[in-house]
PDB file of C-alpha atoms and ligand atoms in Angstrom:
ATOM      1  CA  MET A 498     -16.343 -12.182   2.409  1.00 96.00           C
ATOM      2  CA  ARG A 499     -15.040  -8.588   2.698  1.00 98.00           C
ATOM      3  CA  VAL A 500     -11.573  -8.032   1.258  1.00 98.00           C
ATOM      4  CA  GLY A 501      -9.489  -4.828   1.280  1.00 98.00           C
ATOM      5  CA  LEU A 502      -6.913  -4.117  -1.397  1.00 98.00           C
ATOM      6  CA  PHE A 503      -4.121  -1.896  -0.101  1.00 98.00           C
ATOM      7  CA  GLY A 504      -1.694  -1.464  -2.965  1.00 98.00           C
ATOM      8  CA  GLY A 505       1.665   0.204  -2.857  1.00 96.00           C
ATOM      9  CA  THR A 506       5.275   0.274  -3.870  1.00 96.00           C
ATOM     10  CA  PHE A 507       6.291  -0.554  -0.283  1.00 97.00           C
ATOM     11  CA  ASP A 508       9.868   0.626  -0.837  1.00 97.00           C
ATOM     12  CA  PRO A 509      10.182  -0.076   2.091  1.00 97.00           C
ATOM     13  CA  PRO A 510       6.985  -0.984   4.012  1.00 98.00           C
ATOM     14  CA  HIS A 511       6.647   0.974   7.269  1.00 98.00           C
ATOM     15  CA  LEU A 512       4.486   1.450  10.350  1.00 97.00           C
ATOM     16  CA  GLY A 513       2.184   3.891   8.519  1.00 97.00           C
ATOM     17  CA  HIS A 514       1.212   1.125   6.090  1.00 98.00           C
ATOM     18  CA  LEU A 515       0.704  -1.463   8.832  1.00 98.00           C
ATOM     19  CA  VAL A 516      -1.241   0.765  11.218  1.00 97.00           C
ATOM     20  CA  THR A 517      -3.492   1.768   8.308  1.00 98.00           C
ATOM     21  CA  ALA A 518      -4.098  -1.836   7.230  1.00 98.00           C
ATOM     22  CA  VAL A 519      -5.038  -3.147  10.682  1.00 98.00           C
ATOM     23  CA  ASN A 520      -7.224  -0.147  11.549  1.00 98.00           C
ATOM     24  CA  VAL A 521      -9.154  -0.121   8.269  1.00 98.00           C
ATOM     25  CA  ARG A 522      -9.640  -3.852   8.648  1.00 98.00           C
ATOM     26  CA  TYR A 523     -11.058  -3.320  12.138  1.00 98.00           C
ATOM     27  CA  VAL A 524     -13.324  -0.365  11.298  1.00 98.00           C
ATOM     28  CA  LEU A 525     -14.774  -1.892   8.119  1.00 98.00           C
ATOM     29  CA  LYS A 526     -14.889  -5.431   9.535  1.00 98.00           C
ATOM     30  CA  LEU A 527     -12.835  -6.826   6.681  1.00 98.00           C
ATOM     31  CA  ASP A 528     -11.903 -10.482   6.678  1.00 98.00           C
ATOM     32  CA  LEU A 529      -8.658  -9.742   4.908  1.00 98.00           C
ATOM     33  CA  VAL A 530      -6.487  -6.850   3.823  1.00 98.00           C
ATOM     34  CA  VAL A 531      -4.146  -7.673   0.962  1.00 98.00           C
ATOM     35  CA  LEU A 532      -0.991  -5.546   0.864  1.00 98.00           C
ATOM     36  CA  MET A 533      -0.481  -5.768  -2.893  1.00 98.00           C
ATOM     37  CA  VAL A 534       3.059  -5.147  -4.040  1.00 98.00           C
ATOM     38  CA  ALA A 535       3.148  -3.177  -7.304  1.00 96.00           C
ATOM     39  CA  ASN A 536       5.230  -4.883  -9.959  1.00 94.00           C
ATOM     40  CA  ASP A 537       5.939  -1.779 -11.940  1.00 84.00           C
ATOM     41  CA  PRO A 538       4.642   1.360 -10.218  1.00 77.00           C
ATOM     42  CA  TRP A 539       4.169   3.330 -13.445  1.00 73.00           C
ATOM     43  CA  GLN A 540       3.115   6.436 -11.521  1.00 70.00           C
ATOM     44  CA  LYS A 541       6.651   6.608 -10.104  1.00 71.00           C
ATOM     45  CA  HIS A 542       8.419   6.208 -13.474  1.00 68.00           C
ATOM     46  CA  GLY A 543      11.238   8.656 -13.997  1.00 65.00           C
ATOM     47  CA  THR A 544      11.240   9.855 -10.396  1.00 69.00           C
ATOM     48  CA  ARG A 545      13.778   7.453  -8.839  1.00 76.00           C
ATOM     49  CA  ASP A 546      15.129   3.895  -8.789  1.00 85.00           C
ATOM     50  CA  VAL A 547      12.730   1.446  -7.145  1.00 90.00           C
ATOM     51  CA  ALA A 548      13.906  -1.708  -5.285  1.00 94.00           C
ATOM     52  CA  SER A 549      13.149  -4.925  -7.184  1.00 95.00           C
ATOM     53  CA  ALA A 550       9.646  -6.367  -6.926  1.00 96.00           C
ATOM     54  CA  SER A 551      10.960  -9.525  -5.238  1.00 97.00           C
ATOM     55  CA  ASP A 552      12.843  -7.504  -2.588  1.00 97.00           C
ATOM     56  CA  ARG A 553       9.742  -5.391  -1.886  1.00 98.00           C
ATOM     57  CA  LEU A 554       7.570  -8.522  -1.676  1.00 98.00           C
ATOM     58  CA  ALA A 555      10.030 -10.131   0.780  1.00 98.00           C
ATOM     59  CA  MET A 556       9.882  -7.004   2.969  1.00 98.00           C
ATOM     60  CA  VAL A 557       6.062  -6.965   2.968  1.00 98.00           C
ATOM     61  CA  GLN A 558       5.918 -10.693   3.761  1.00 98.00           C
ATOM     62  CA  ALA A 559       8.260 -10.105   6.700  1.00 98.00           C
ATOM     63  CA  ALA A 560       6.262  -7.066   7.863  1.00 98.00           C
ATOM     64  CA  ILE A 561       2.920  -8.882   8.080  1.00 98.00           C
ATOM     65  CA  ALA A 562       4.137 -12.311   9.223  1.00 96.00           C
ATOM     66  CA  GLY A 563       1.931 -13.488  12.069  1.00 92.00           C
ATOM     67  CA  VAL A 564      -0.509 -10.535  11.856  1.00 96.00           C
ATOM     68  CA  ASP A 565      -4.110 -11.684  11.758  1.00 96.00           C
ATOM     69  CA  GLY A 566      -6.041 -10.758   8.629  1.00 98.00           C
ATOM     70  CA  LEU A 567      -3.158  -9.226   6.661  1.00 98.00           C
ATOM     71  CA  ILE A 568      -1.607 -10.950   3.673  1.00 98.00           C
ATOM     72  CA  ALA A 569       1.033  -9.981   1.127  1.00 98.00           C
ATOM     73  CA  GLY A 570      -0.200  -9.999  -2.473  1.00 98.00           C
ATOM     74  CA  ASP A 571       2.021 -10.985  -5.397  1.00 97.00           C
ATOM     75  CA  ASP A 572      -0.635 -10.981  -8.155  1.00 97.00           C
ATOM     76  CA  GLU A 573       0.741  -7.856  -9.830  1.00 96.00           C
ATOM     77  CA  ILE A 574       4.266  -9.288  -9.789  1.00 97.00           C
ATOM     78  CA  THR A 575       3.075 -12.606 -11.218  1.00 97.00           C
ATOM     79  CA  ARG A 576       1.078 -10.786 -13.903  1.00 95.00           C
ATOM     80  CA  GLY A 577       4.138  -8.696 -14.845  1.00 95.00           C
ATOM     81  CA  GLY A 578       4.202  -5.347 -16.644  1.00 91.00           C
ATOM     82  CA  PRO A 579       2.676  -2.140 -15.283  1.00 90.00           C
ATOM     83  CA  SER A 580       0.370  -2.609 -12.269  1.00 89.00           C
ATOM     84  CA  TYR A 581      -3.262  -1.633 -12.815  1.00 93.00           C
ATOM     85  CA  THR A 582      -5.645  -1.784  -9.866  1.00 96.00           C
ATOM     86  CA  ALA A 583      -8.674  -2.621 -12.042  1.00 97.00           C
ATOM     87  CA  ASP A 584      -6.980  -5.864 -13.177  1.00 96.00           C
ATOM     88  CA  THR A 585      -6.002  -6.691  -9.605  1.00 97.00           C
ATOM     89  CA  LEU A 586      -9.565  -6.195  -8.352  1.00 97.00           C
ATOM     90  CA  ALA A 587     -10.846  -8.513 -11.085  1.00 96.00           C
ATOM     91  CA  ALA A 588      -8.324 -11.173  -9.986  1.00 96.00           C
ATOM     92  CA  LEU A 589      -9.343 -10.819  -6.318  1.00 97.00           C
ATOM     93  CA  HIS A 590     -13.013 -11.007  -7.241  1.00 95.00           C
ATOM     94  CA  GLU A 591     -12.367 -14.327  -8.948  1.00 94.00           C
ATOM     95  CA  ARG A 592     -10.119 -15.714  -6.199  1.00 95.00           C
ATOM     96  CA  TYR A 593     -12.491 -14.831  -3.370  1.00 95.00           C
ATOM     97  CA  HIS A 594     -15.631 -15.870  -5.258  1.00 91.00           C
ATOM     98  CA  GLY A 595     -17.528 -12.612  -5.527  1.00 85.00           C
ATOM     99  CA  ALA A 596     -16.201 -11.057  -2.311  1.00 95.00           C
ATOM    100  CA  GLU A 597     -17.109  -7.446  -1.540  1.00 98.00           C
ATOM    101  CA  LEU A 598     -13.969  -5.466  -2.364  1.00 98.00           C
ATOM    102  CA  PHE A 599     -12.543  -2.267  -0.864  1.00 98.00           C
ATOM    103  CA  THR A 600      -9.736  -0.216  -2.416  1.00 98.00           C
ATOM    104  CA  ILE A 601      -7.773   1.485   0.367  1.00 98.00           C
ATOM    105  CA  VAL A 602      -5.588   4.530  -0.299  1.00 98.00           C
ATOM    106  CA  GLY A 603      -3.926   7.377   1.586  1.00 97.00           C
ATOM    107  CA  ASP A 604      -5.201  10.871   0.789  1.00 95.00           C
ATOM    108  CA  ASP A 605      -2.110  11.654  -1.328  1.00 94.00           C
ATOM    109  CA  ALA A 606      -2.915   8.713  -3.595  1.00 94.00           C
ATOM    110  CA  ALA A 607      -6.665   9.483  -3.514  1.00 96.00           C
ATOM    111  CA  ALA A 608      -6.029  13.064  -4.668  1.00 95.00           C
ATOM    112  CA  LYS A 609      -4.477  11.663  -7.857  1.00 94.00           C
ATOM    113  CA  PHE A 610      -7.178   9.041  -8.381  1.00 95.00           C
ATOM    114  CA  GLY A 611      -8.610  10.809 -11.429  1.00 92.00           C
ATOM    115  CA  SER A 612      -5.353  10.063 -13.284  1.00 92.00           C
ATOM    116  CA  TRP A 613      -5.386   6.328 -12.461  1.00 93.00           C
ATOM    117  CA  GLN A 614      -5.978   4.007 -15.389  1.00 94.00           C
ATOM    118  CA  ARG A 615      -9.652   2.893 -15.579  1.00 96.00           C
ATOM    119  CA  ALA A 616     -10.624   4.811 -12.426  1.00 97.00           C
ATOM    120  CA  ASN A 617     -14.342   4.376 -13.191  1.00 96.00           C
ATOM    121  CA  GLU A 618     -13.938   0.612 -13.338  1.00 97.00           C
ATOM    122  CA  ILE A 619     -12.121   0.610  -9.964  1.00 97.00           C
ATOM    123  CA  ALA A 620     -14.981   2.629  -8.454  1.00 97.00           C
ATOM    124  CA  LYS A 621     -17.502   0.153  -9.860  1.00 96.00           C
ATOM    125  CA  LEU A 622     -15.663  -2.945  -8.683  1.00 96.00           C
ATOM    126  CA  SER A 623     -14.946  -1.721  -5.149  1.00 98.00           C
ATOM    127  CA  THR A 624     -15.781   0.711  -2.370  1.00 98.00           C
ATOM    128  CA  LEU A 625     -13.181   3.492  -2.339  1.00 98.00           C
ATOM    129  CA  VAL A 626     -11.652   4.019   1.099  1.00 98.00           C
ATOM    130  CA  VAL A 627      -9.420   6.971   1.976  1.00 97.00           C
ATOM    131  CA  VAL A 628      -7.317   7.565   5.094  1.00 96.00           C
ATOM    132  CA  ASP A 629      -5.673  10.859   6.028  1.00 92.00           C
ATOM    133  CA  ARG A 630      -1.921  11.238   6.165  1.00 91.00           C
ATOM    134  CA  PRO A 631      -0.179  13.943   8.205  1.00 88.00           C
ATOM    135  CA  GLY A 632      -0.024  17.383   6.607  1.00 84.00           C
ATOM    136  CA  SER A 633      -2.819  19.383   5.080  1.00 74.00           C
ATOM    137  CA  PRO A 634      -5.695  17.039   4.237  1.00 81.00           C
ATOM    138  CA  LEU A 635      -5.867  16.378   0.490  1.00 88.00           C
ATOM    139  CA  MET A 636      -9.275  16.127  -1.107  1.00 89.00           C
ATOM    140  CA  PRO A 637     -10.069  13.112  -3.281  1.00 93.00           C
ATOM    141  CA  PRO A 638     -11.856  13.879  -6.578  1.00 92.00           C
ATOM    142  CA  CYS A 639     -15.512  14.502  -5.745  1.00 91.00           C
ATOM    143  CA  GLU A 640     -16.955  12.701  -8.771  1.00 93.00           C
ATOM    144  CA  PHE A 641     -16.307   9.437  -6.892  1.00 94.00           C
ATOM    145  CA  ASN A 642     -17.842   8.226  -3.615  1.00 95.00           C
ATOM    146  CA  TRP A 643     -15.235   8.003  -0.864  1.00 96.00           C
ATOM    147  CA  HIS A 644     -15.552   6.245   2.449  1.00 97.00           C
ATOM    148  CA  ARG A 645     -13.264   8.024   4.931  1.00 96.00           C
ATOM    149  CA  VAL A 646     -11.739   5.940   7.746  1.00 96.00           C
ATOM    150  CA  GLU A 647      -9.919   7.524  10.693  1.00 95.00           C
ATOM    151  CA  VAL A 648      -6.570   5.925  11.490  1.00 96.00           C
ATOM    152  CA  PRO A 649      -3.756   7.185  13.726  1.00 95.00           C
ATOM    153  CA  ARG A 650      -1.772   9.626  11.586  1.00 93.00           C
ATOM    154  CA  LEU A 651       1.855   8.654  11.526  1.00 94.00           C
ATOM    155  CA  GLU A 652       4.365  11.012  10.004  1.00 94.00           C
ATOM    156  CA  VAL A 653       6.261   8.316   8.166  1.00 96.00           C
ATOM    157  CA  SER A 654       6.863   7.727   4.468  1.00 96.00           C
ATOM    158  CA  SER A 655       9.036   5.397   2.429  1.00 96.00           C
ATOM    159  CA  SER A 656      10.831   8.426   0.921  1.00 95.00           C
ATOM    160  CA  ASP A 657      11.803   9.683   4.363  1.00 95.00           C
ATOM    161  CA  LEU A 658      13.015   6.219   5.327  1.00 96.00           C
ATOM    162  CA  ARG A 659      15.187   5.922   2.219  1.00 95.00           C
ATOM    163  CA  ALA A 660      16.666   9.345   3.038  1.00 95.00           C
ATOM    164  CA  ARG A 661      17.351   8.116   6.582  1.00 95.00           C
ATOM    165  CA  PHE A 662      19.320   5.159   5.209  1.00 93.00           C
ATOM    166  CA  ILE A 663      21.436   7.526   3.154  1.00 91.00           C
ATOM    167  CA  ASP A 664      22.136   9.918   6.063  1.00 93.00           C
ATOM    168  CA  GLY A 665      22.520   7.165   8.671  1.00 93.00           C
ATOM    169  CA  ARG A 666      19.631   8.507  10.802  1.00 95.00           C
ATOM    170  CA  PRO A 667      17.767   6.018  13.061  1.00 93.00           C
ATOM    171  CA  LEU A 668      15.099   3.768  11.553  1.00 93.00           C
ATOM    172  CA  GLU A 669      14.229   1.846  14.705  1.00 91.00           C
ATOM    173  CA  TYR A 670      10.497   1.735  15.515  1.00 93.00           C
ATOM    174  CA  LEU A 671       9.580   3.235  12.094  1.00 95.00           C
ATOM    175  CA  VAL A 672      10.261  -0.042  10.260  1.00 96.00           C
ATOM    176  CA  PRO A 673       9.506  -3.416  11.896  1.00 96.00           C
ATOM    177  CA  ASP A 674      12.595  -5.366  13.007  1.00 96.00           C
ATOM    178  CA  GLN A 675      11.744  -8.250  10.653  1.00 97.00           C
ATOM    179  CA  VAL A 676      11.835  -5.820   7.719  1.00 97.00           C
ATOM    180  CA  MET A 677      15.171  -4.412   8.906  1.00 96.00           C
ATOM    181  CA  GLN A 678      16.497  -7.983   8.829  1.00 96.00           C
ATOM    182  CA  VAL A 679      15.423  -8.451   5.194  1.00 97.00           C
ATOM    183  CA  ILE A 680      16.977  -5.092   4.297  1.00 96.00           C
ATOM    184  CA  ALA A 681      20.297  -6.088   5.873  1.00 94.00           C
ATOM    185  CA  ALA A 682      20.273  -9.622   4.418  1.00 96.00           C
ATOM    186  CA  ARG A 683      19.593  -8.308   0.900  1.00 96.00           C
ATOM    187  CA  ASN A 684      21.817  -5.248   1.276  1.00 94.00           C
ATOM    188  CA  LEU A 685      19.035  -2.862   0.289  1.00 95.00           C
ATOM    189  CA  TYR A 686      19.242   0.939   0.417  1.00 92.00           C
ATOM    190  CA  GLY A 687      23.014   0.711   0.900  1.00 83.00           C
ATOM    191  CA  SER A 688      22.434  -0.827   4.340  1.00 71.00           C
ATOM    192  CA  ASN A 689      25.760  -2.685   4.341  1.00 65.00           C
ATOM    193  CA  SER A 690      27.919  -0.070   2.669  1.00 59.00           C
TER     194      SER A 690
HETATM  195  P1  ATP B1692       6.914   7.171  -1.053  1.00 62.37           P
HETATM  196  O1  ATP B1692       7.295   8.071   0.092  1.00 62.37           O
HETATM  197  O2  ATP B1692       8.069   6.430  -1.671  1.00 62.37           O
HETATM  198  O3  ATP B1692       6.039   7.857  -2.095  1.00 62.37           O
HETATM  199  P2  ATP B1692       4.813   5.973   0.591  1.00 62.37           P
HETATM  200  O4  ATP B1692       5.319   6.029   1.997  1.00 62.37           O
HETATM  201  O5  ATP B1692       3.770   6.966   0.172  1.00 62.37           O
HETATM  202  O6  ATP B1692       6.029   5.981  -0.451  1.00 62.37           O
HETATM  203  P3  ATP B1692       3.583   3.811  -0.909  1.00 62.37           P
HETATM  204  O7  ATP B1692       4.050   2.415  -0.972  1.00 62.37           O
HETATM  205  O8  ATP B1692       3.755   4.663  -2.123  1.00 62.37           O
HETATM  206  O9  ATP B1692       4.293   4.496   0.370  1.00 62.37           O
HETATM  207  O10 ATP B1692       2.085   3.899  -0.408  1.00 62.37           O
HETATM  208  C1  ATP B1692       1.142   2.873  -0.540  1.00 62.37           C
HETATM  209  C2  ATP B1692      -0.163   3.379   0.043  1.00 62.37           C
HETATM  210  O11 ATP B1692       0.031   3.633   1.437  1.00 62.37           O
HETATM  211  C3  ATP B1692      -0.665   4.704  -0.556  1.00 62.37           C
HETATM  212  O12 ATP B1692      -2.077   4.648  -0.669  1.00 62.37           O
HETATM  213  C4  ATP B1692      -0.246   5.739   0.484  1.00 62.37           C
HETATM  214  O13 ATP B1692      -1.073   6.883   0.480  1.00 62.37           O
HETATM  215  C5  ATP B1692      -0.416   4.938   1.775  1.00 62.37           C
HETATM  216  N1  ATP B1692       0.445   5.417   2.843  1.00 62.37           N
HETATM  217  C6  ATP B1692       1.785   5.572   2.825  1.00 62.37           C
HETATM  218  N2  ATP B1692       2.240   6.042   3.997  1.00 62.37           N
HETATM  219  C7  ATP B1692       1.156   6.185   4.805  1.00 62.37           C
HETATM  220  C8  ATP B1692       0.963   6.656   6.158  1.00 62.37           C
HETATM  221  N3  ATP B1692       1.982   7.088   6.919  1.00 62.37           N
HETATM  222  N4  ATP B1692      -0.293   6.656   6.650  1.00 62.37           N
HETATM  223  C9  ATP B1692      -1.340   6.244   5.867  1.00 62.37           C
HETATM  224  N5  ATP B1692      -1.226   5.803   4.597  1.00 62.37           N
HETATM  225  C10 ATP B1692       0.004   5.766   4.060  1.00 62.37           C
END
């Protein structure tokens, strides 16, 4: 079995995440891509408030409902504490009985890979996959082997979407309708104020 791990804060999930997941799955012939919701994204500490893990998981579940080969992962939430990819890969390896694992990241995340906890272990446990995001291409650290996959580049980020909520700019088509429904039902990002 070939399983992709696509981890993120997903605050909120958007079309960039989904288009990346389905295209990497197609190109690398993965059986599954797990959109793993970070419990405590320690790399974002001190930068801003993050929506609760259960709200972010509910949004990811809504985003991928009915999409073949994509699942929402709650392992990091269940484990609690800071989210470390090496631990998550070990859990997936056990669950999927020795599956071949792929760690999927955008080039912004890949550029910081050297600062990830236990980066060498992640590189040993999985094939590292990088996709480009709009803007100047960022180079991943060259001491690791990267597999580059072309996906449509969509100029969308969770930060921009949160700013759109604050300013009242349109979010339609950038965030799936099912996710918008979760946001409204849970009153996230000041959606009902
Ligand atoms: P923020 O703007 O809050 O930093 P984000 O949009 O980068 O959030 P994350 O949840 O932090 O979203 O990202 C999870 C993963 O998805 C990262 O590897 C990131 O590089 C990748 N990613 C995010 N947006 C895109 C996009 N538009 N295209 C491709 N990959 C993306």
